[in-house]
Amino acid sequence: MERSLSLSLHVLTARLDRAADRILRAEYNVSYSRFVALTLVGELGASTQRTLAEYLGVTEPSVSRMTSVLAADGLLDVRPDPAGGNRRRLSLTDEGKRLVTSIQQDLEGKLAGIVARSGVPYDEYAEHTARLLATFEGLERETGK
């Protein structure tokens, strides 16, 4: 029985997430969700815990716990927001930047190998993925979400 496209995308995404999590835990001692958080902080620049929670689709207390662990591991710098209040500013430490760069290169290489094994030309895969992401970003800007 053939899967619907939406179910196939869900299954593919779940398998990619699980595979990335296994690799990262085994080779870098970091979970995939923590790597995504570090990547978002790096790409967003000095962000707040609230912004990170919105991007991850989780609660602020959940992000607070995660950022505490990442700070204790020396990967993330968490400081009070100069504007005051209860906000915390986030930035990657030098060690965090090195880790994110290393993981991104490693995962890119492993993904390229998987895509090549499937018979899909990697350049085409990368181009289509970039177009899909740009479309999603455009839709989010249009809807304000």
JSON list of C-alpha atoms in Angstrom, two decimals:
[
{"chain": "A", "resi": 1, "resn": "MET", "atom": "CA", "xyz": [0.00, 0.00, 0.00]},
{"chain": "A", "resi": 2, "resn": "GLU", "atom": "CA", "xyz": [1.36, 3.39, -0.99]},
{"chain": "A", "resi": 3, "resn": "ARG", "atom": "CA", "xyz": [1.70, 6.07, 1.68]},
{"chain": "A", "resi": 4, "resn": "SER", "atom": "CA", "xyz": [0.24, 9.50, 1.22]},
{"chain": "A", "resi": 5, "resn": "LEU", "atom": "CA", "xyz": [2.78, 12.26, 0.60]},
{"chain": "A", "resi": 6, "resn": "SER", "atom": "CA", "xyz": [2.05, 13.91, 3.95]},
{"chain": "A", "resi": 7, "resn": "LEU", "atom": "CA", "xyz": [2.56, 10.63, 5.82]},
{"chain": "A", "resi": 8, "resn": "SER", "atom": "CA", "xyz": [5.74, 9.93, 3.85]},
{"chain": "A", "resi": 9, "resn": "LEU", "atom": "CA", "xyz": [7.11, 13.37, 4.78]},
{"chain": "A", "resi": 10, "resn": "HIS", "atom": "CA", "xyz": [6.26, 12.78, 8.43]},
{"chain": "A", "resi": 11, "resn": "VAL", "atom": "CA", "xyz": [7.97, 9.38, 8.42]},
{"chain": "A", "resi": 12, "resn": "LEU", "atom": "CA", "xyz": [11.02, 10.75, 6.58]},
{"chain": "A", "resi": 13, "resn": "THR", "atom": "CA", "xyz": [11.34, 13.66, 9.02]},
{"chain": "A", "resi": 14, "resn": "ALA", "atom": "CA", "xyz": [11.00, 11.38, 12.04]},
{"chain": "A", "resi": 15, "resn": "ARG", "atom": "CA", "xyz": [13.63, 8.98, 10.67]},
{"chain": "A", "resi": 16, "resn": "LEU", "atom": "CA", "xyz": [16.05, 11.81, 9.89]},
{"chain": "A", "resi": 17, "resn": "ASP", "atom": "CA", "xyz": [15.58, 13.22, 13.41]},
{"chain": "A", "resi": 18, "resn": "ARG", "atom": "CA", "xyz": [16.15, 9.81, 15.03]},
{"chain": "A", "resi": 19, "resn": "ALA", "atom": "CA", "xyz": [19.21, 9.09, 12.89]},
{"chain": "A", "resi": 20, "resn": "ALA", "atom": "CA", "xyz": [20.70, 12.52, 13.66]},
{"chain": "A", "resi": 21, "resn": "ASP", "atom": "CA", "xyz": [19.99, 12.03, 17.37]},
{"chain": "A", "resi": 22, "resn": "ARG", "atom": "CA", "xyz": [21.76, 8.63, 17.40]},
{"chain": "A", "resi": 23, "resn": "ILE", "atom": "CA", "xyz": [24.79, 10.05, 15.57]},
{"chain": "A", "resi": 24, "resn": "LEU", "atom": "CA", "xyz": [25.05, 13.12, 17.78]},
{"chain": "A", "resi": 25, "resn": "ARG", "atom": "CA", "xyz": [24.66, 11.22, 21.04]},
{"chain": "A", "resi": 26, "resn": "ALA", "atom": "CA", "xyz": [27.25, 8.63, 20.00]},
{"chain": "A", "resi": 27, "resn": "GLU", "atom": "CA", "xyz": [29.81, 10.95, 18.44]},
{"chain": "A", "resi": 28, "resn": "TYR", "atom": "CA", "xyz": [29.32, 14.28, 20.23]},
{"chain": "A", "resi": 29, "resn": "ASN", "atom": "CA", "xyz": [27.45, 13.45, 23.44]},
{"chain": "A", "resi": 30, "resn": "VAL", "atom": "CA", "xyz": [24.71, 15.96, 22.60]},
{"chain": "A", "resi": 31, "resn": "SER", "atom": "CA", "xyz": [21.09, 15.34, 21.66]},
{"chain": "A", "resi": 32, "resn": "TYR", "atom": "CA", "xyz": [19.64, 16.46, 18.35]},
{"chain": "A", "resi": 33, "resn": "SER", "atom": "CA", "xyz": [17.22, 18.83, 20.09]},
{"chain": "A", "resi": 34, "resn": "ARG", "atom": "CA", "xyz": [20.12, 20.54, 21.89]},
{"chain": "A", "resi": 35, "resn": "PHE", "atom": "CA", "xyz": [22.07, 20.77, 18.64]},
{"chain": "A", "resi": 36, "resn": "VAL", "atom": "CA", "xyz": [19.06, 22.42, 16.98]},
{"chain": "A", "resi": 37, "resn": "ALA", "atom": "CA", "xyz": [18.84, 24.89, 19.88]},
{"chain": "A", "resi": 38, "resn": "LEU", "atom": "CA", "xyz": [22.54, 25.72, 19.56]},
{"chain": "A", "resi": 39, "resn": "THR", "atom": "CA", "xyz": [22.19, 26.13, 15.80]},
{"chain": "A", "resi": 40, "resn": "LEU", "atom": "CA", "xyz": [19.24, 28.48, 16.20]},
{"chain": "A", "resi": 41, "resn": "VAL", "atom": "CA", "xyz": [21.08, 30.59, 18.76]},
{"chain": "A", "resi": 42, "resn": "GLY", "atom": "CA", "xyz": [24.04, 30.78, 16.38]},
{"chain": "A", "resi": 43, "resn": "GLU", "atom": "CA", "xyz": [21.90, 31.71, 13.39]},
{"chain": "A", "resi": 44, "resn": "LEU", "atom": "CA", "xyz": [19.73, 34.17, 15.32]},
{"chain": "A", "resi": 45, "resn": "GLY", "atom": "CA", "xyz": [22.69, 35.80, 17.01]},
{"chain": "A", "resi": 46, "resn": "ALA", "atom": "CA", "xyz": [22.32, 36.81, 20.64]},
{"chain": "A", "resi": 47, "resn": "SER", "atom": "CA", "xyz": [18.74, 35.77, 21.21]},
{"chain": "A", "resi": 48, "resn": "THR", "atom": "CA", "xyz": [16.46, 35.44, 24.19]},
{"chain": "A", "resi": 49, "resn": "GLN", "atom": "CA", "xyz": [15.10, 32.29, 25.75]},
{"chain": "A", "resi": 50, "resn": "ARG", "atom": "CA", "xyz": [11.61, 33.41, 24.69]},
{"chain": "A", "resi": 51, "resn": "THR", "atom": "CA", "xyz": [12.66, 33.68, 21.04]},
{"chain": "A", "resi": 52, "resn": "LEU", "atom": "CA", "xyz": [14.36, 30.30, 21.18]},
{"chain": "A", "resi": 53, "resn": "ALA", "atom": "CA", "xyz": [11.24, 28.73, 22.73]},
{"chain": "A", "resi": 54, "resn": "GLU", "atom": "CA", "xyz": [9.12, 30.17, 19.90]},
{"chain": "A", "resi": 55, "resn": "TYR", "atom": "CA", "xyz": [11.46, 28.80, 17.23]},
{"chain": "A", "resi": 56, "resn": "LEU", "atom": "CA", "xyz": [11.57, 25.38, 18.87]},
{"chain": "A", "resi": 57, "resn": "GLY", "atom": "CA", "xyz": [7.84, 25.30, 19.57]},
{"chain": "A", "resi": 58, "resn": "VAL", "atom": "CA", "xyz": [8.34, 24.53, 23.27]},
{"chain": "A", "resi": 59, "resn": "THR", "atom": "CA", "xyz": [7.68, 26.34, 26.54]},
{"chain": "A", "resi": 60, "resn": "GLU", "atom": "CA", "xyz": [10.02, 28.88, 28.08]},
{"chain": "A", "resi": 61, "resn": "PRO", "atom": "CA", "xyz": [10.57, 26.69, 31.18]},
{"chain": "A", "resi": 62, "resn": "SER", "atom": "CA", "xyz": [11.65, 23.86, 28.86]},
{"chain": "A", "resi": 63, "resn": "VAL", "atom": "CA", "xyz": [14.12, 26.15, 27.10]},
{"chain": "A", "resi": 64, "resn": "SER", "atom": "CA", "xyz": [15.32, 27.46, 30.45]},
{"chain": "A", "resi": 65, "resn": "ARG", "atom": "CA", "xyz": [16.20, 23.91, 31.56]},
{"chain": "A", "resi": 66, "resn": "MET", "atom": "CA", "xyz": [17.89, 23.16, 28.22]},
{"chain": "A", "resi": 67, "resn": "THR", "atom": "CA", "xyz": [19.90, 26.38, 28.19]},
{"chain": "A", "resi": 68, "resn": "SER", "atom": "CA", "xyz": [21.04, 25.75, 31.77]},
{"chain": "A", "resi": 69, "resn": "VAL", "atom": "CA", "xyz": [22.48, 22.37, 30.73]},
{"chain": "A", "resi": 70, "resn": "LEU", "atom": "CA", "xyz": [24.10, 23.85, 27.60]},
{"chain": "A", "resi": 71, "resn": "ALA", "atom": "CA", "xyz": [25.62, 26.66, 29.68]},
{"chain": "A", "resi": 72, "resn": "ALA", "atom": "CA", "xyz": [26.92, 24.16, 32.25]},
{"chain": "A", "resi": 73, "resn": "ASP", "atom": "CA", "xyz": [28.51, 22.20, 29.38]},
{"chain": "A", "resi": 74, "resn": "GLY", "atom": "CA", "xyz": [30.30, 25.38, 28.25]},
{"chain": "A", "resi": 75, "resn": "LEU", "atom": "CA", "xyz": [28.44, 25.62, 24.94]},
{"chain": "A", "resi": 76, "resn": "LEU", "atom": "CA", "xyz": [26.12, 28.53, 25.63]},
{"chain": "A", "resi": 77, "resn": "ASP", "atom": "CA", "xyz": [26.49, 31.86, 27.38]},
{"chain": "A", "resi": 78, "resn": "VAL", "atom": "CA", "xyz": [23.34, 32.89, 29.27]},
{"chain": "A", "resi": 79, "resn": "ARG", "atom": "CA", "xyz": [23.21, 36.42, 30.67]},
{"chain": "A", "resi": 80, "resn": "PRO", "atom": "CA", "xyz": [20.52, 38.72, 32.02]},
{"chain": "A", "resi": 81, "resn": "ASP", "atom": "CA", "xyz": [19.02, 40.94, 29.31]},
{"chain": "A", "resi": 82, "resn": "PRO", "atom": "CA", "xyz": [20.41, 44.49, 29.60]},
{"chain": "A", "resi": 83, "resn": "ALA", "atom": "CA", "xyz": [16.86, 45.76, 29.07]},
{"chain": "A", "resi": 84, "resn": "GLY", "atom": "CA", "xyz": [15.99, 44.26, 32.44]},
{"chain": "A", "resi": 85, "resn": "GLY", "atom": "CA", "xyz": [13.17, 42.01, 33.46]},
{"chain": "A", "resi": 86, "resn": "ASN", "atom": "CA", "xyz": [13.41, 38.26, 33.70]},
{"chain": "A", "resi": 87, "resn": "ARG", "atom": "CA", "xyz": [14.71, 37.75, 30.16]},
{"chain": "A", "resi": 88, "resn": "ARG", "atom": "CA", "xyz": [17.97, 35.97, 29.44]},
{"chain": "A", "resi": 89, "resn": "ARG", "atom": "CA", "xyz": [20.22, 36.71, 26.45]},
{"chain": "A", "resi": 90, "resn": "LEU", "atom": "CA", "xyz": [21.78, 33.73, 24.70]},
{"chain": "A", "resi": 91, "resn": "SER", "atom": "CA", "xyz": [24.94, 33.42, 22.63]},
{"chain": "A", "resi": 92, "resn": "LEU", "atom": "CA", "xyz": [27.24, 30.58, 21.69]},
{"chain": "A", "resi": 93, "resn": "THR", "atom": "CA", "xyz": [30.56, 30.25, 23.42]},
{"chain": "A", "resi": 94, "resn": "ASP", "atom": "CA", "xyz": [33.63, 29.63, 21.26]},
{"chain": "A", "resi": 95, "resn": "GLU", "atom": "CA", "xyz": [33.33, 25.95, 22.17]},
{"chain": "A", "resi": 96, "resn": "GLY", "atom": "CA", "xyz": [29.64, 26.02, 21.16]},
{"chain": "A", "resi": 97, "resn": "LYS", "atom": "CA", "xyz": [30.51, 27.61, 17.80]},
{"chain": "A", "resi": 98, "resn": "ARG", "atom": "CA", "xyz": [33.17, 24.95, 17.13]},
{"chain": "A", "resi": 99, "resn": "LEU", "atom": "CA", "xyz": [30.76, 22.15, 18.06]},
{"chain": "A", "resi": 100, "resn": "VAL", "atom": "CA", "xyz": [27.96, 23.45, 15.84]},
{"chain": "A", "resi": 101, "resn": "THR", "atom": "CA", "xyz": [30.32, 23.87, 12.88]},
{"chain": "A", "resi": 102, "resn": "SER", "atom": "CA", "xyz": [31.78, 20.40, 13.36]},
{"chain": "A", "resi": 103, "resn": "ILE", "atom": "CA", "xyz": [28.37, 18.75, 13.67]},
{"chain": "A", "resi": 104, "resn": "GLN", "atom": "CA", "xyz": [26.97, 20.61, 10.66]},
{"chain": "A", "resi": 105, "resn": "GLN", "atom": "CA", "xyz": [29.86, 19.43, 8.49]},
{"chain": "A", "resi": 106, "resn": "ASP", "atom": "CA", "xyz": [29.62, 15.88, 9.78]},
{"chain": "A", "resi": 107, "resn": "LEU", "atom": "CA", "xyz": [25.85, 15.63, 9.32]},
{"chain": "A", "resi": 108, "resn": "GLU", "atom": "CA", "xyz": [26.08, 17.23, 5.86]},
{"chain": "A", "resi": 109, "resn": "GLY", "atom": "CA", "xyz": [28.57, 14.57, 4.81]},
{"chain": "A", "resi": 110, "resn": "LYS", "atom": "CA", "xyz": [26.50, 11.74, 6.21]},
{"chain": "A", "resi": 111, "resn": "LEU", "atom": "CA", "xyz": [23.31, 13.10, 4.60]},
{"chain": "A", "resi": 112, "resn": "ALA", "atom": "CA", "xyz": [25.07, 13.47, 1.25]},
{"chain": "A", "resi": 113, "resn": "GLY", "atom": "CA", "xyz": [26.06, 9.81, 1.49]},
{"chain": "A", "resi": 114, "resn": "ILE", "atom": "CA", "xyz": [22.49, 8.73, 2.26]},
{"chain": "A", "resi": 115, "resn": "VAL", "atom": "CA", "xyz": [21.08, 10.83, -0.57]},
{"chain": "A", "resi": 116, "resn": "ALA", "atom": "CA", "xyz": [23.69, 9.45, -3.00]},
{"chain": "A", "resi": 117, "resn": "ARG", "atom": "CA", "xyz": [22.86, 5.90, -1.89]},
{"chain": "A", "resi": 118, "resn": "SER", "atom": "CA", "xyz": [19.20, 6.57, -2.73]},
{"chain": "A", "resi": 119, "resn": "GLY", "atom": "CA", "xyz": [20.13, 7.51, -6.31]},
{"chain": "A", "resi": 120, "resn": "VAL", "atom": "CA", "xyz": [18.93, 11.10, -5.91]},
{"chain": "A", "resi": 121, "resn": "PRO", "atom": "CA", "xyz": [21.56, 13.60, -7.12]},
{"chain": "A", "resi": 122, "resn": "TYR", "atom": "CA", "xyz": [22.65, 15.55, -4.04]},
{"chain": "A", "resi": 123, "resn": "ASP", "atom": "CA", "xyz": [22.78, 18.90, -5.86]},
{"chain": "A", "resi": 124, "resn": "GLU", "atom": "CA", "xyz": [19.15, 18.47, -6.94]},
{"chain": "A", "resi": 125, "resn": "TYR", "atom": "CA", "xyz": [18.13, 17.42, -3.42]},
{"chain": "A", "resi": 126, "resn": "ALA", "atom": "CA", "xyz": [19.87, 20.48, -1.95]},
{"chain": "A", "resi": 127, "resn": "GLU", "atom": "CA", "xyz": [18.28, 22.82, -4.52]},
{"chain": "A", "resi": 128, "resn": "HIS", "atom": "CA", "xyz": [14.77, 21.47, -3.95]},
{"chain": "A", "resi": 129, "resn": "THR", "atom": "CA", "xyz": [15.21, 21.56, -0.18]},
{"chain": "A", "resi": 130, "resn": "ALA", "atom": "CA", "xyz": [16.32, 25.20, -0.34]},
{"chain": "A", "resi": 131, "resn": "ARG", "atom": "CA", "xyz": [13.31, 26.08, -2.50]},
{"chain": "A", "resi": 132, "resn": "LEU", "atom": "CA", "xyz": [10.92, 24.36, -0.08]},
{"chain": "A", "resi": 133, "resn": "LEU", "atom": "CA", "xyz": [12.46, 26.16, 2.90]},
{"chain": "A", "resi": 134, "resn": "ALA", "atom": "CA", "xyz": [12.22, 29.51, 1.11]},
{"chain": "A", "resi": 135, "resn": "THR", "atom": "CA", "xyz": [8.56, 28.82, 0.35]},
{"chain": "A", "resi": 136, "resn": "PHE", "atom": "CA", "xyz": [7.83, 28.00, 4.00]},
{"chain": "A", "resi": 137, "resn": "GLU", "atom": "CA", "xyz": [9.64, 31.17, 5.11]},
{"chain": "A", "resi": 138, "resn": "GLY", "atom": "CA", "xyz": [7.58, 33.21, 2.65]},
{"chain": "A", "resi": 139, "resn": "LEU", "atom": "CA", "xyz": [4.36, 31.67, 3.92]},
{"chain": "A", "resi": 140, "resn": "GLU", "atom": "CA", "xyz": [5.35, 32.39, 7.52]},
{"chain": "A", "resi": 141, "resn": "ARG", "atom": "CA", "xyz": [6.07, 36.04, 6.65]},
{"chain": "A", "resi": 142, "resn": "GLU", "atom": "CA", "xyz": [2.70, 36.33, 4.86]},
{"chain": "A", "resi": 143, "resn": "THR", "atom": "CA", "xyz": [0.75, 34.89, 7.78]},
{"chain": "A", "resi": 144, "resn": "GLY", "atom": "CA", "xyz": [2.90, 36.44, 10.49]},
{"chain": "A", "resi": 145, "resn": "LYS", "atom": "CA", "xyz": [3.50, 33.02, 12.09]}
]
